[in-house]
Amino acid sequence: MHSTSGAKSAHDPALDDFRIDREPYYRSVGHEVALFQAAYGARMPVMLKGPTGCGKTRFVEHMAWRLKRPLVTVSCHEDMTASDLVGRYLLDADGTVWHDGPLTLAVRSGAICYLDEIVEARQDTTVVIHSLTDDRRILPLEKKNEVLKAHPDFQLVISYNPGYQSVLKDLKESTKQRFAAIAFTYPDAAIEAEIVASEAGVERPVAETLVRIAQRSRNLKGHGLEEGASTRMLINAGQLVAGGIALDQACEVALVLPITDDTDMRDALTAAIAACL
Amino acid sequence: MTAEHKTVRAMHPGETIRSAFPGDLYESWDDVCRRLAGAGYGNVVTDSYLRHSPELARLASPQAAIVLATIVSGLAIRAGRRAAAVAPVAAIVAAKRYNDAASLQEWLRLIEQVGDQAPESAGALLDQTASLTARLDVHALASWIRIGLRSNNGEPERRLRFFTLEDPNARRWLLRESGEVGFLDLEARLKPYLTALWGETPPMRETPANAPEQARRRPGFDGSVVRLPAAYPGFSGSDSEKLYRAAVAHIGAHLKFSHERFPVGGLKPAQIALVSLIEDARVEHLAMRELPGLARLFTPFHAAEPSGTATAPGLFARLARALADPGYDDPDPWVQKGRRAFFEAEADWASQQISRRIGDLLGNDLGQMRVQFDPKNYVVQPPYRDDNLGLWDFGDDDQQQSSEAEQVLSSARIREELDDSRPPDRTETEMGDAGGCVELIEQAQDGVLVARYPEYDYVAAREQPEWTSVKEYAPKAVASGPAARLVEEHADLVARVKALIRSARVSRAERLRRQPEGEFLDMDACIEAMVARRIGEAPDHRLHGRYERRSRDLSVLLLLDISQSTAEKVRGSTRTVLDVERQSAALLARAMAGLGDPFAIAAFCSDKRDDVRYVRIKDFNQTYDDLVDARLDGLESGLSTRIGAAMRHAGADLACERSYRRLLLVVTDGEPSDIDIEDRQYLVEDARKAVHHLNLFGIDTFCVGLDSNADSYLGRIFGQRNAITIAAVERLTDLLPKLYLTLSR
């Protein structure tokens, strides 16, 4: 309502699809919920760091639900241009018509904008968020010759996996320093088992075995595997077990084959899994 | 001729030889002997043939003995006198092993073939006759030799490594040909298996062939390395694999749960063996709490059964089984007592002391039962268990123990390459052919003058033509040095670089916009064109976009400074600067080989202007393999840093490469200097001139300085943008590949 030209109501029907009605399951492992709430209170941009499949996206969904904000998610990729984020002129029968990009949509209407895997985007694309993430909180739409002031409810969240690609693809220092960061890792064994049991619908002992197996493959991180099995993979394996597949087979399908193409590594993993059963 | 003939006769009384060469064959033999003696191969060769050929004739056939003469002669000409002198001895060994005529004939043909095609390796091959013929039948030997001849790109040095079995590939092929499944086959799987089970673990090594018998039959460990037998003879392929897995899992359990070493103190050998046995069972049970599936792996190897006579090894094996296999019942009261004591202590399994206590107890009982224990011939059962040396603290002997262990573990010691092949009787110089290669090597040890380069005198502001002499020195190869250990010591770095390479490769496809043709419409260009049309301007017709792979076209020469200062220890570390250089170079080489960029590695140092030493470690057309690592490890620090001359020489090499970009990457640890130059400015200015000159020829230069004070002069030489200095030398390993990827983008 404080936004400039073309300000739309926060109950913009265009945003209905972005609202989260039911509580997404999220098992808090530390203070991250309180941290995020405080950051949102200050409308501080937040960066979620952590390996793939450890619950970053789920956490954002959960927080959006808790804060009752719509969530606009953008999966970044290396071909993404600034206009893919901000918007562009399109043509219709009468002439050109401006079309908001997802970021502009969120800025205008006060949603949480979640840029997933931001490092994948090119650096010249990521700089468009700079003016939104300092005290200006504006988004210049230069093609439209408009400066869009951010809706007071708007918040920017990015996720970022500080993995191996981070040398060639790293955030600019000037980008990084605008964010508060919450680090995610795989939860402790007991909590992770609880998550797996709940999400996959398997018995607790099965979930515990799956977590022990995951530990084996996480031991191999940096020794042939880029990442160990994530919580998400464990849930997949658990779901297969719940669907009547034998545990060893489920592990092979959900934990071993997806993670590596190297036959020796696969062999070692399968043997290590056999040792857990 | 007649004089020679007489010696022949004098040395071998006619009758014995006549019996070996019946009929006309004697004349033929006599004839070949005379030819050998007359050819001037030297007495060693002739004597050897004279002495051994009759025995070969008796063992195999006179014909074979006569054919051998031709082979000996061929070897003497091509492979040198030593190989020729060894051949008859080796032939007897082969004849004893291959007792049918066809096999021996084939063996002789193989030797002849190697003498022709790989003369430098013939001696090495003949030296190994006993072990090779024991493991391989003649067809398998033939195919192994064929692999050796074919797989080494016709490079003599590589072939020699193959036939001396220094090349792990040679050993791997040997295993394959012999049908055994050994450590080398499984290494790639066992390492991740151990890591997966237990997290960070020490590197694995094959127990070298020169280790004592007991050490070769069982695995072992100490804090720094896990040692596994080269093979478990007598086990089938799949059993071997299980056995190795069990061995690795068992050692992992020790590493995890055996925290301290037991002091040997005054314990008797039987007690040591028993404490070890209980400790084995203890760590296995603890491991199985976490990894219950290990039981399926371990239990099948416990095969001990109650037997009539109670011997110590038999009882020990039964006790081991009783502790591991819940389904096993043993009638022996001693075994039962051990089992009871062990499982009653279940609550205390976390403590290592229970092993000591129960072991002592059982040892005393054993003494009272008057069962003899023979430590010399005792081998731990079942075979997957380790020799338990790693569990014990031998007190004063520890130093010696560990140095012995070191000896055992550093497999394949440095062999002064080629030195062995030098014939002992070097005074006889009439042997042109065979002596040729030896002389060449000697020359290489002194350095071969390959080029002279000008040097720039900034005071006179002119170049002194032909002022420096660059001599190339042959690289030495040293096995299992820092470069070769790179993967073990820095597995994380290697993996990271691998990932970097992958992303550097895949992210090469670039999206080109505003193209006159292409596979998709460039949305922005389309809209602009439509807008332009509506306002009545002529629209831009470049509306398309396409993906294009940017091709890498880059050659790199990595030039390492190995002057005396690189022998210094890196601060806070036991490694020298050169060690860090070696590992960095090895890591970078992996990266470059992974990207498929042509690259070369060389090292330099200098001893005044007439001896700028240049060592080629890898040329552009060579493949990167462990020989390159071995050569990196063979580098030695020494002398000074006359960097300008070395760069000119490296640049001359690079200039022959036909790629779009050519990059000279220099790693140096100090200011250019040499003992014949006092003016510190002089060599800096010369190097600067050399860089300018290279740049003129389109060769880029970049320098990494390992000296925090190097900024000033490196900037002067290479330009501020083309030099960086790193204060923490250790970081070089990490930094070099990244730097390379950034430079090559």
Tab-separated table of C-alpha atoms in Angstrom, chain B residues 4-388:
chain	number	residue	atom	x	y	z
B	4	GLU	CA	89.101	-68.736	-27.998
B	5	HIS	CA	88.252	-72.209	-29.079
B	6	LYS	CA	90.878	-73.618	-26.812
B	7	THR	CA	89.493	-71.790	-23.828
B	8	VAL	CA	86.113	-73.223	-24.560
B	9	ARG	CA	87.507	-76.711	-24.639
B	10	ALA	CA	89.576	-76.159	-21.565
B	11	MET	CA	86.651	-75.010	-19.538
B	12	HIS	CA	84.357	-77.876	-20.404
B	13	PRO	CA	85.687	-81.377	-20.525
B	14	GLY	CA	84.323	-82.874	-23.688
B	15	GLU	CA	82.553	-85.917	-22.285
B	16	THR	CA	79.944	-84.189	-20.161
B	17	ILE	CA	79.103	-81.832	-22.939
B	18	ARG	CA	79.011	-84.575	-25.498
B	19	SER	CA	76.436	-86.352	-23.406
B	20	ALA	CA	74.331	-83.208	-23.359
B	21	PHE	CA	74.688	-82.594	-27.075
B	22	PRO	CA	74.637	-85.963	-28.786
B	23	GLY	CA	75.765	-86.483	-32.351
B	24	ASP	CA	75.918	-83.577	-34.736
B	25	LEU	CA	74.482	-81.273	-32.151
B	26	TYR	CA	77.792	-81.083	-30.441
B	27	GLU	CA	79.296	-79.544	-33.526
B	28	SER	CA	76.498	-77.009	-33.698
B	29	TRP	CA	76.973	-76.128	-30.043
B	30	ASP	CA	80.699	-75.832	-30.491
B	31	ASP	CA	80.040	-73.596	-33.446
B	32	VAL	CA	77.702	-71.207	-31.596
B	33	CYS	CA	80.082	-71.060	-28.653
B	34	ARG	CA	82.860	-69.974	-30.905
B	35	ARG	CA	80.699	-67.393	-32.528
B	36	LEU	CA	79.716	-65.984	-29.165
B	37	ALA	CA	83.311	-65.912	-27.995
B	38	GLY	CA	84.411	-64.278	-31.207
B	39	ALA	CA	81.758	-61.569	-31.214
B	40	GLY	CA	83.429	-59.652	-28.421
B	41	TYR	CA	80.499	-59.588	-25.989
B	42	GLY	CA	82.960	-60.041	-23.168
B	43	ASN	CA	83.809	-62.983	-20.986
B	44	VAL	CA	80.820	-62.619	-18.698
B	45	VAL	CA	78.419	-63.403	-21.504
B	46	THR	CA	80.382	-66.233	-23.046
B	47	ASP	CA	81.142	-67.829	-19.698
B	48	SER	CA	77.559	-67.750	-18.642
B	49	TYR	CA	76.425	-69.437	-21.807
B	50	LEU	CA	79.197	-72.018	-21.674
B	51	ARG	CA	78.428	-72.859	-18.102
B	52	HIS	CA	74.668	-73.082	-18.304
B	53	SER	CA	73.776	-74.255	-21.797
B	54	PRO	CA	74.690	-77.922	-21.211
B	55	GLU	CA	72.378	-77.998	-18.220
B	56	LEU	CA	69.628	-76.467	-20.280
B	57	ALA	CA	70.265	-79.067	-22.959
B	58	ARG	CA	69.807	-81.796	-20.398
B	59	LEU	CA	66.761	-80.216	-18.781
B	60	ALA	CA	64.957	-79.334	-21.966
B	61	SER	CA	66.581	-80.126	-25.264
B	62	PRO	CA	69.892	-79.522	-26.995
B	63	GLN	CA	68.036	-77.622	-29.680
B	64	ALA	CA	66.703	-75.207	-27.123
B	65	ALA	CA	70.206	-74.671	-25.778
B	66	ILE	CA	71.437	-73.847	-29.242
B	67	VAL	CA	68.557	-71.477	-29.944
B	68	LEU	CA	69.466	-69.775	-26.676
B	69	ALA	CA	72.820	-68.786	-28.155
B	70	THR	CA	71.131	-66.662	-30.810
B	71	ILE	CA	69.017	-65.005	-28.163
B	72	VAL	CA	72.013	-64.351	-25.927
B	73	SER	CA	73.802	-62.810	-28.848
B	74	GLY	CA	70.821	-60.628	-29.690
B	75	LEU	CA	70.512	-59.526	-26.084
B	76	ALA	CA	74.203	-58.711	-25.881
B	77	ILE	CA	73.871	-56.456	-28.888
B	78	ARG	CA	70.637	-54.686	-27.963
B	79	ALA	CA	70.063	-55.006	-24.251
B	80	GLY	CA	73.583	-55.032	-22.933
B	81	ARG	CA	75.921	-57.585	-21.530
B	82	ARG	CA	74.249	-57.939	-18.176
B	83	ALA	CA	70.960	-59.076	-19.677
B	84	ALA	CA	72.818	-61.425	-21.989
B	85	ALA	CA	74.700	-62.952	-19.086
B	86	VAL	CA	71.544	-63.449	-17.034
B	87	ALA	CA	69.590	-65.059	-19.866
B	88	PRO	CA	71.085	-68.589	-19.616
B	89	VAL	CA	70.457	-68.696	-15.850
B	90	ALA	CA	66.893	-67.504	-16.348
B	91	ALA	CA	66.406	-70.077	-19.104
B	92	ILE	CA	67.238	-72.858	-16.658
B	93	VAL	CA	64.724	-71.503	-14.166
B	94	ALA	CA	62.104	-71.332	-16.901
B	95	ALA	CA	62.963	-74.832	-18.132
B	96	LYS	CA	62.446	-76.240	-14.646
B	97	ARG	CA	59.057	-74.591	-14.427
B	98	TYR	CA	57.852	-75.164	-17.976
B	99	ASN	CA	58.814	-78.742	-18.535
B	100	ASP	CA	57.332	-79.250	-21.964
B	101	ALA	CA	59.300	-78.298	-25.022
B	102	ALA	CA	56.629	-76.092	-26.573
B	103	SER	CA	56.333	-73.883	-23.488
B	104	LEU	CA	60.045	-73.381	-23.213
B	105	GLN	CA	60.254	-72.601	-26.896
B	106	GLU	CA	57.542	-70.011	-26.423
B	107	TRP	CA	59.376	-68.565	-23.435
B	108	LEU	CA	62.560	-68.239	-25.477
B	109	ARG	CA	60.596	-66.511	-28.194
B	110	LEU	CA	59.197	-64.064	-25.655
B	111	ILE	CA	62.653	-63.199	-24.390
B	112	GLU	CA	63.817	-62.654	-27.920
B	113	GLN	CA	60.829	-60.450	-28.588
B	114	VAL	CA	61.432	-58.320	-25.511
B	115	GLY	CA	65.109	-58.107	-26.436
B	116	ASP	CA	64.089	-56.741	-29.830
B	117	GLN	CA	61.259	-54.459	-28.865
B	118	ALA	CA	62.151	-53.331	-25.374
B	119	PRO	CA	65.850	-53.982	-24.928
B	120	GLU	CA	66.073	-51.790	-21.828
B	121	SER	CA	63.605	-54.021	-20.021
B	122	ALA	CA	64.992	-57.408	-21.002
B	123	GLY	CA	67.337	-57.567	-18.031
B	124	ALA	CA	64.595	-56.644	-15.608
B	125	LEU	CA	62.286	-59.248	-17.094
B	126	LEU	CA	64.955	-61.929	-16.871
B	127	ASP	CA	65.639	-60.999	-13.250
B	128	GLN	CA	62.012	-61.720	-12.412
B	129	THR	CA	61.929	-65.071	-14.162
B	130	ALA	CA	61.582	-67.127	-10.998
B	131	SER	CA	58.596	-65.251	-9.596
B	132	LEU	CA	56.918	-64.710	-12.961
B	133	THR	CA	57.153	-68.301	-14.098
B	134	ALA	CA	55.938	-69.486	-10.708
B	135	ARG	CA	52.775	-67.404	-11.014
B	136	LEU	CA	51.981	-67.505	-14.708
B	137	ASP	CA	51.903	-70.209	-17.302
B	138	VAL	CA	53.610	-69.350	-20.527
B	139	HIS	CA	50.475	-68.091	-22.265
B	140	ALA	CA	49.603	-65.821	-19.398
B	141	LEU	CA	53.203	-64.631	-19.337
B	142	ALA	CA	53.013	-63.937	-23.048
B	143	SER	CA	49.906	-61.863	-22.667
B	144	TRP	CA	51.357	-59.966	-19.704
B	145	ILE	CA	54.471	-59.178	-21.706
B	146	ARG	CA	52.328	-58.098	-24.619
B	147	ILE	CA	50.485	-55.691	-22.361
B	148	GLY	CA	53.793	-54.332	-21.127
B	149	LEU	CA	55.083	-53.788	-24.627
B	150	ARG	CA	51.924	-52.195	-25.906
B	151	SER	CA	50.661	-50.130	-23.067
B	152	ASN	CA	53.621	-47.894	-22.524
B	153	ASN	CA	53.579	-45.748	-25.656
B	154	GLY	CA	56.954	-47.025	-26.677
B	155	GLU	CA	58.607	-45.065	-23.901
B	156	PRO	CA	61.543	-47.005	-22.530
B	157	GLU	CA	61.392	-45.530	-19.061
B	158	ARG	CA	57.748	-46.485	-18.657
B	159	ARG	CA	58.364	-49.968	-20.005
B	160	LEU	CA	61.176	-50.432	-17.554
B	161	ARG	CA	58.883	-49.477	-14.692
B	162	PHE	CA	56.414	-52.008	-15.998
B	163	PHE	CA	58.846	-54.882	-16.238
B	164	THR	CA	60.479	-54.161	-12.899
B	165	LEU	CA	56.916	-54.246	-11.471
B	166	GLU	CA	57.325	-50.746	-10.110
B	167	ASP	CA	54.310	-49.685	-12.095
B	168	PRO	CA	51.203	-50.686	-10.112
B	169	ASN	CA	49.475	-51.408	-13.390
B	170	ALA	CA	52.042	-54.077	-14.087
B	171	ARG	CA	51.245	-55.724	-10.779
B	172	ARG	CA	47.546	-55.396	-11.422
B	173	TRP	CA	47.804	-57.050	-14.820
B	174	LEU	CA	49.964	-59.712	-13.307
B	175	LEU	CA	47.276	-60.493	-10.771
B	176	ARG	CA	44.696	-60.588	-13.486
B	177	GLU	CA	46.745	-62.899	-15.651
B	178	SER	CA	47.419	-65.211	-12.748
B	179	GLY	CA	43.708	-65.399	-11.973
B	180	GLU	CA	44.091	-64.329	-8.343
B	181	VAL	CA	42.009	-61.580	-6.844
B	182	GLY	CA	44.324	-59.368	-4.888
B	183	PHE	CA	44.522	-56.097	-3.102
B	184	LEU	CA	45.194	-54.077	-6.220
B	185	ASP	CA	41.985	-55.307	-7.826
B	186	LEU	CA	39.950	-54.381	-4.828
B	187	GLU	CA	41.756	-51.285	-3.644
B	188	ALA	CA	39.326	-48.912	-5.312
B	189	ARG	CA	36.417	-50.518	-3.474
B	190	LEU	CA	38.037	-51.191	-0.140
B	191	LYS	CA	39.084	-47.629	0.493
B	192	PRO	CA	35.601	-46.137	0.279
B	193	TYR	CA	34.256	-49.125	2.192
B	194	LEU	CA	36.530	-48.455	5.128
B	195	THR	CA	35.793	-44.747	5.026
B	196	ALA	CA	32.065	-45.345	4.766
B	197	LEU	CA	32.084	-47.606	7.795
B	198	TRP	CA	34.338	-45.601	10.057
B	199	GLY	CA	34.833	-42.111	8.715
B	200	GLU	CA	38.342	-40.684	8.449
B	201	THR	CA	40.826	-43.512	8.185
B	202	PRO	CA	44.519	-43.863	7.421
B	203	PRO	CA	45.623	-44.775	3.896
B	204	MET	CA	45.850	-48.384	2.735
B	205	ARG	CA	48.906	-50.063	1.349
B	206	GLU	CA	49.748	-53.413	-0.052
B	207	THR	CA	52.254	-55.282	2.103
B	208	PRO	CA	55.432	-55.216	0.047
B	209	ALA	CA	56.883	-58.461	-1.204
B	210	ASN	CA	60.024	-58.059	0.892
B	211	ALA	CA	58.143	-58.060	4.203
B	212	PRO	CA	58.520	-61.074	6.499
B	213	GLU	CA	56.313	-64.051	5.751
B	214	GLN	CA	53.963	-63.536	8.709
B	215	ALA	CA	53.378	-59.905	7.831
B	216	ARG	CA	52.579	-60.843	4.264
B	217	ARG	CA	49.930	-63.356	5.236
B	218	ARG	CA	47.872	-61.137	7.508
B	219	PRO	CA	46.717	-57.534	7.457
B	220	GLY	CA	48.102	-55.063	9.957
B	221	PHE	CA	47.835	-51.475	11.041
B	222	ASP	CA	49.519	-48.752	12.964
B	223	GLY	CA	48.468	-45.178	13.503
B	224	SER	CA	49.445	-44.032	10.038
B	225	VAL	CA	48.713	-46.807	7.587
B	226	VAL	CA	46.569	-49.885	7.042
B	227	ARG	CA	48.514	-52.706	5.497
B	228	LEU	CA	46.808	-55.498	3.549
B	229	PRO	CA	48.230	-58.654	2.003
B	230	ALA	CA	48.843	-58.529	-1.741
B	231	ALA	CA	46.595	-61.548	-2.127
B	232	TYR	CA	45.072	-64.327	-0.083
B	233	PRO	CA	46.298	-67.376	-1.937
B	234	GLY	CA	43.922	-70.299	-1.935
B	235	PHE	CA	40.722	-68.272	-1.756
B	236	SER	CA	38.418	-67.953	-4.719
B	237	GLY	CA	37.629	-64.568	-6.214
B	238	SER	CA	34.439	-63.856	-4.302
B	239	ASP	CA	35.825	-65.295	-1.060
B	240	SER	CA	38.894	-63.116	-1.418
B	241	GLU	CA	36.717	-60.104	-1.793
B	242	LYS	CA	34.757	-60.957	1.353
B	243	LEU	CA	37.964	-61.664	3.170
B	244	TYR	CA	39.372	-58.273	2.279
B	245	ARG	CA	36.157	-56.595	3.302
B	246	ALA	CA	36.154	-58.403	6.612
B	247	ALA	CA	39.808	-57.474	7.149
B	248	VAL	CA	39.081	-53.845	6.462
B	249	ALA	CA	36.006	-53.785	8.679
B	250	HIS	CA	37.946	-55.471	11.470
B	251	ILE	CA	40.841	-53.033	11.301
B	252	GLY	CA	38.342	-50.203	11.224
B	253	ALA	CA	36.872	-51.528	14.464
B	254	HIS	CA	40.343	-51.477	16.019
B	255	LEU	CA	40.939	-47.934	14.854
B	256	LYS	CA	37.658	-46.903	16.374
B	257	PHE	CA	37.644	-48.846	19.629
B	258	SER	CA	41.258	-49.775	20.494
B	259	HIS	CA	42.296	-46.424	21.809
B	260	GLU	CA	45.544	-47.189	23.536
B	261	ARG	CA	48.312	-49.665	23.036
B	262	PHE	CA	48.870	-52.404	25.586
B	263	PRO	CA	52.311	-52.247	27.154
B	264	VAL	CA	54.128	-55.489	26.437
B	265	GLY	CA	55.861	-55.408	29.805
B	266	GLY	CA	56.725	-58.909	30.911
B	267	LEU	CA	53.920	-60.690	29.105
B	268	LYS	CA	54.609	-64.047	27.570
B	269	PRO	CA	53.950	-64.544	23.859
B	270	ALA	CA	50.920	-66.722	24.571
B	271	GLN	CA	49.435	-64.003	26.758
B	272	ILE	CA	50.065	-61.398	24.094
B	273	ALA	CA	48.288	-63.578	21.568
B	274	LEU	CA	45.352	-64.132	23.915
B	275	VAL	CA	44.957	-60.515	24.941
B	276	SER	CA	44.966	-59.664	21.236
B	277	LEU	CA	42.372	-62.322	20.583
B	278	ILE	CA	40.042	-61.016	23.287
B	279	GLU	CA	40.597	-57.487	22.076
B	280	ASP	CA	39.683	-58.595	18.550
B	281	ALA	CA	36.438	-60.031	19.826
B	282	ARG	CA	35.752	-56.964	21.972
B	283	VAL	CA	36.115	-54.459	19.131
B	284	GLU	CA	34.088	-56.638	16.811
B	285	HIS	CA	31.239	-56.828	19.267
B	286	LEU	CA	31.313	-53.097	19.814
B	287	ALA	CA	31.357	-52.558	16.071
B	288	MET	CA	28.423	-54.888	15.605
B	289	ARG	CA	26.356	-52.900	18.035
B	290	GLU	CA	26.483	-50.120	15.492
B	291	LEU	CA	26.716	-52.237	12.376
B	292	PRO	CA	24.909	-55.484	13.038
B	293	GLY	CA	25.383	-56.651	9.455
B	294	LEU	CA	29.086	-57.192	10.072
B	295	ALA	CA	28.240	-60.461	11.820
B	296	ARG	CA	27.291	-61.947	8.464
B	297	LEU	CA	30.662	-60.920	7.138
B	298	PHE	CA	32.814	-62.191	10.002
B	299	THR	CA	31.152	-65.399	11.141
B	300	PRO	CA	31.607	-67.553	8.008
B	301	PHE	CA	35.385	-67.266	8.328
B	302	HIS	CA	35.344	-68.846	11.779
B	303	ALA	CA	35.651	-72.464	10.748
B	304	ALA	CA	37.465	-73.971	13.736
B	305	GLU	CA	35.988	-77.241	14.988
B	306	PRO	CA	36.692	-79.206	18.151
B	307	SER	CA	39.507	-81.623	17.434
B	308	GLY	CA	41.188	-84.424	19.348
B	309	THR	CA	44.506	-82.909	20.258
B	310	ALA	CA	44.501	-79.566	21.989
B	311	THR	CA	47.179	-77.429	20.389
B	312	ALA	CA	47.506	-73.773	21.221
B	313	PRO	CA	46.665	-72.458	17.723
B	314	GLY	CA	43.728	-74.839	17.512
B	315	LEU	CA	42.386	-73.743	20.891
B	316	PHE	CA	42.882	-70.103	20.022
B	317	ALA	CA	40.948	-70.470	16.793
B	318	ARG	CA	38.150	-72.259	18.650
B	319	LEU	CA	38.045	-69.587	21.317
B	320	ALA	CA	37.889	-66.933	18.604
B	321	ARG	CA	34.953	-68.752	17.097
B	322	ALA	CA	33.236	-69.244	20.447
B	323	LEU	CA	33.427	-65.516	21.047
B	324	ALA	CA	32.204	-64.565	17.591
B	325	ASP	CA	29.665	-67.213	16.692
B	326	PRO	CA	26.745	-67.568	19.119
B	327	GLY	CA	25.647	-70.771	17.416
B	328	TYR	CA	28.893	-72.562	18.175
B	329	ASP	CA	29.383	-74.836	21.160
B	330	ASP	CA	32.790	-76.023	22.207
B	331	PRO	CA	33.271	-78.916	24.617
B	332	ASP	CA	36.632	-77.686	25.833
B	333	PRO	CA	36.407	-76.259	29.378
B	334	TRP	CA	39.114	-73.690	28.687
B	335	VAL	CA	37.239	-72.341	25.666
B	336	GLN	CA	34.009	-72.361	27.649
B	337	LYS	CA	35.642	-70.500	30.475
B	338	GLY	CA	36.962	-67.860	28.104
B	339	ARG	CA	33.574	-67.444	26.534
B	340	ARG	CA	31.854	-67.127	29.875
B	341	ALA	CA	34.345	-64.604	31.186
B	342	PHE	CA	34.011	-62.551	28.015
B	343	PHE	CA	30.232	-62.381	27.938
B	344	GLU	CA	29.940	-61.823	31.679
B	345	ALA	CA	31.994	-58.699	31.153
B	346	GLU	CA	29.595	-57.407	28.482
B	347	ALA	CA	28.765	-54.316	30.521
B	348	ASP	CA	32.449	-53.351	30.575
B	349	TRP	CA	33.183	-53.938	26.911
B	350	ALA	CA	33.779	-50.270	26.469
B	351	SER	CA	36.952	-50.608	28.511
B	352	GLN	CA	40.040	-51.992	26.861
B	353	GLN	CA	41.228	-53.349	30.217
B	354	ILE	CA	38.881	-56.310	30.090
B	355	SER	CA	40.853	-57.731	27.180
B	356	ARG	CA	43.969	-57.515	29.266
B	357	ARG	CA	42.308	-59.104	32.271
B	358	ILE	CA	40.644	-62.013	30.484
B	359	GLY	CA	43.683	-62.574	28.297
B	360	ASP	CA	45.958	-62.834	31.330
B	361	LEU	CA	43.560	-65.193	33.040
B	362	LEU	CA	43.307	-67.539	30.070
B	363	GLY	CA	47.050	-67.359	29.527
B	364	ASN	CA	47.697	-68.615	33.045
B	365	ASP	CA	45.248	-71.465	32.598
B	366	LEU	CA	46.890	-72.388	29.354
B	367	GLY	CA	50.233	-72.552	31.135
B	368	GLN	CA	48.752	-74.904	33.729
B	369	MET	CA	47.296	-77.094	30.999
B	370	ARG	CA	50.847	-77.444	29.665
B	371	VAL	CA	49.819	-76.519	26.157
B	372	GLN	CA	52.821	-75.315	24.202
B	373	PHE	CA	52.682	-72.120	22.215
B	374	ASP	CA	55.111	-71.509	19.396
B	375	PRO	CA	55.156	-67.777	18.659
B	376	LYS	CA	57.404	-68.126	15.607
B	377	ASN	CA	54.917	-70.110	13.604
B	378	TYR	CA	51.740	-68.655	15.041
B	379	VAL	CA	49.467	-67.014	12.540
B	380	VAL	CA	46.265	-65.356	13.681
B	381	GLN	CA	43.060	-67.165	12.726
B	382	PRO	CA	40.684	-66.548	11.001
B	383	PRO	CA	42.609	-65.024	8.137
B	384	TYR	CA	40.786	-61.702	8.040
B	385	ARG	CA	42.149	-60.691	11.437
B	386	ASP	CA	45.250	-58.566	11.587
B	387	ASP	CA	48.562	-59.496	13.143
B	388	ASN	CA	47.765	-57.206	16.086
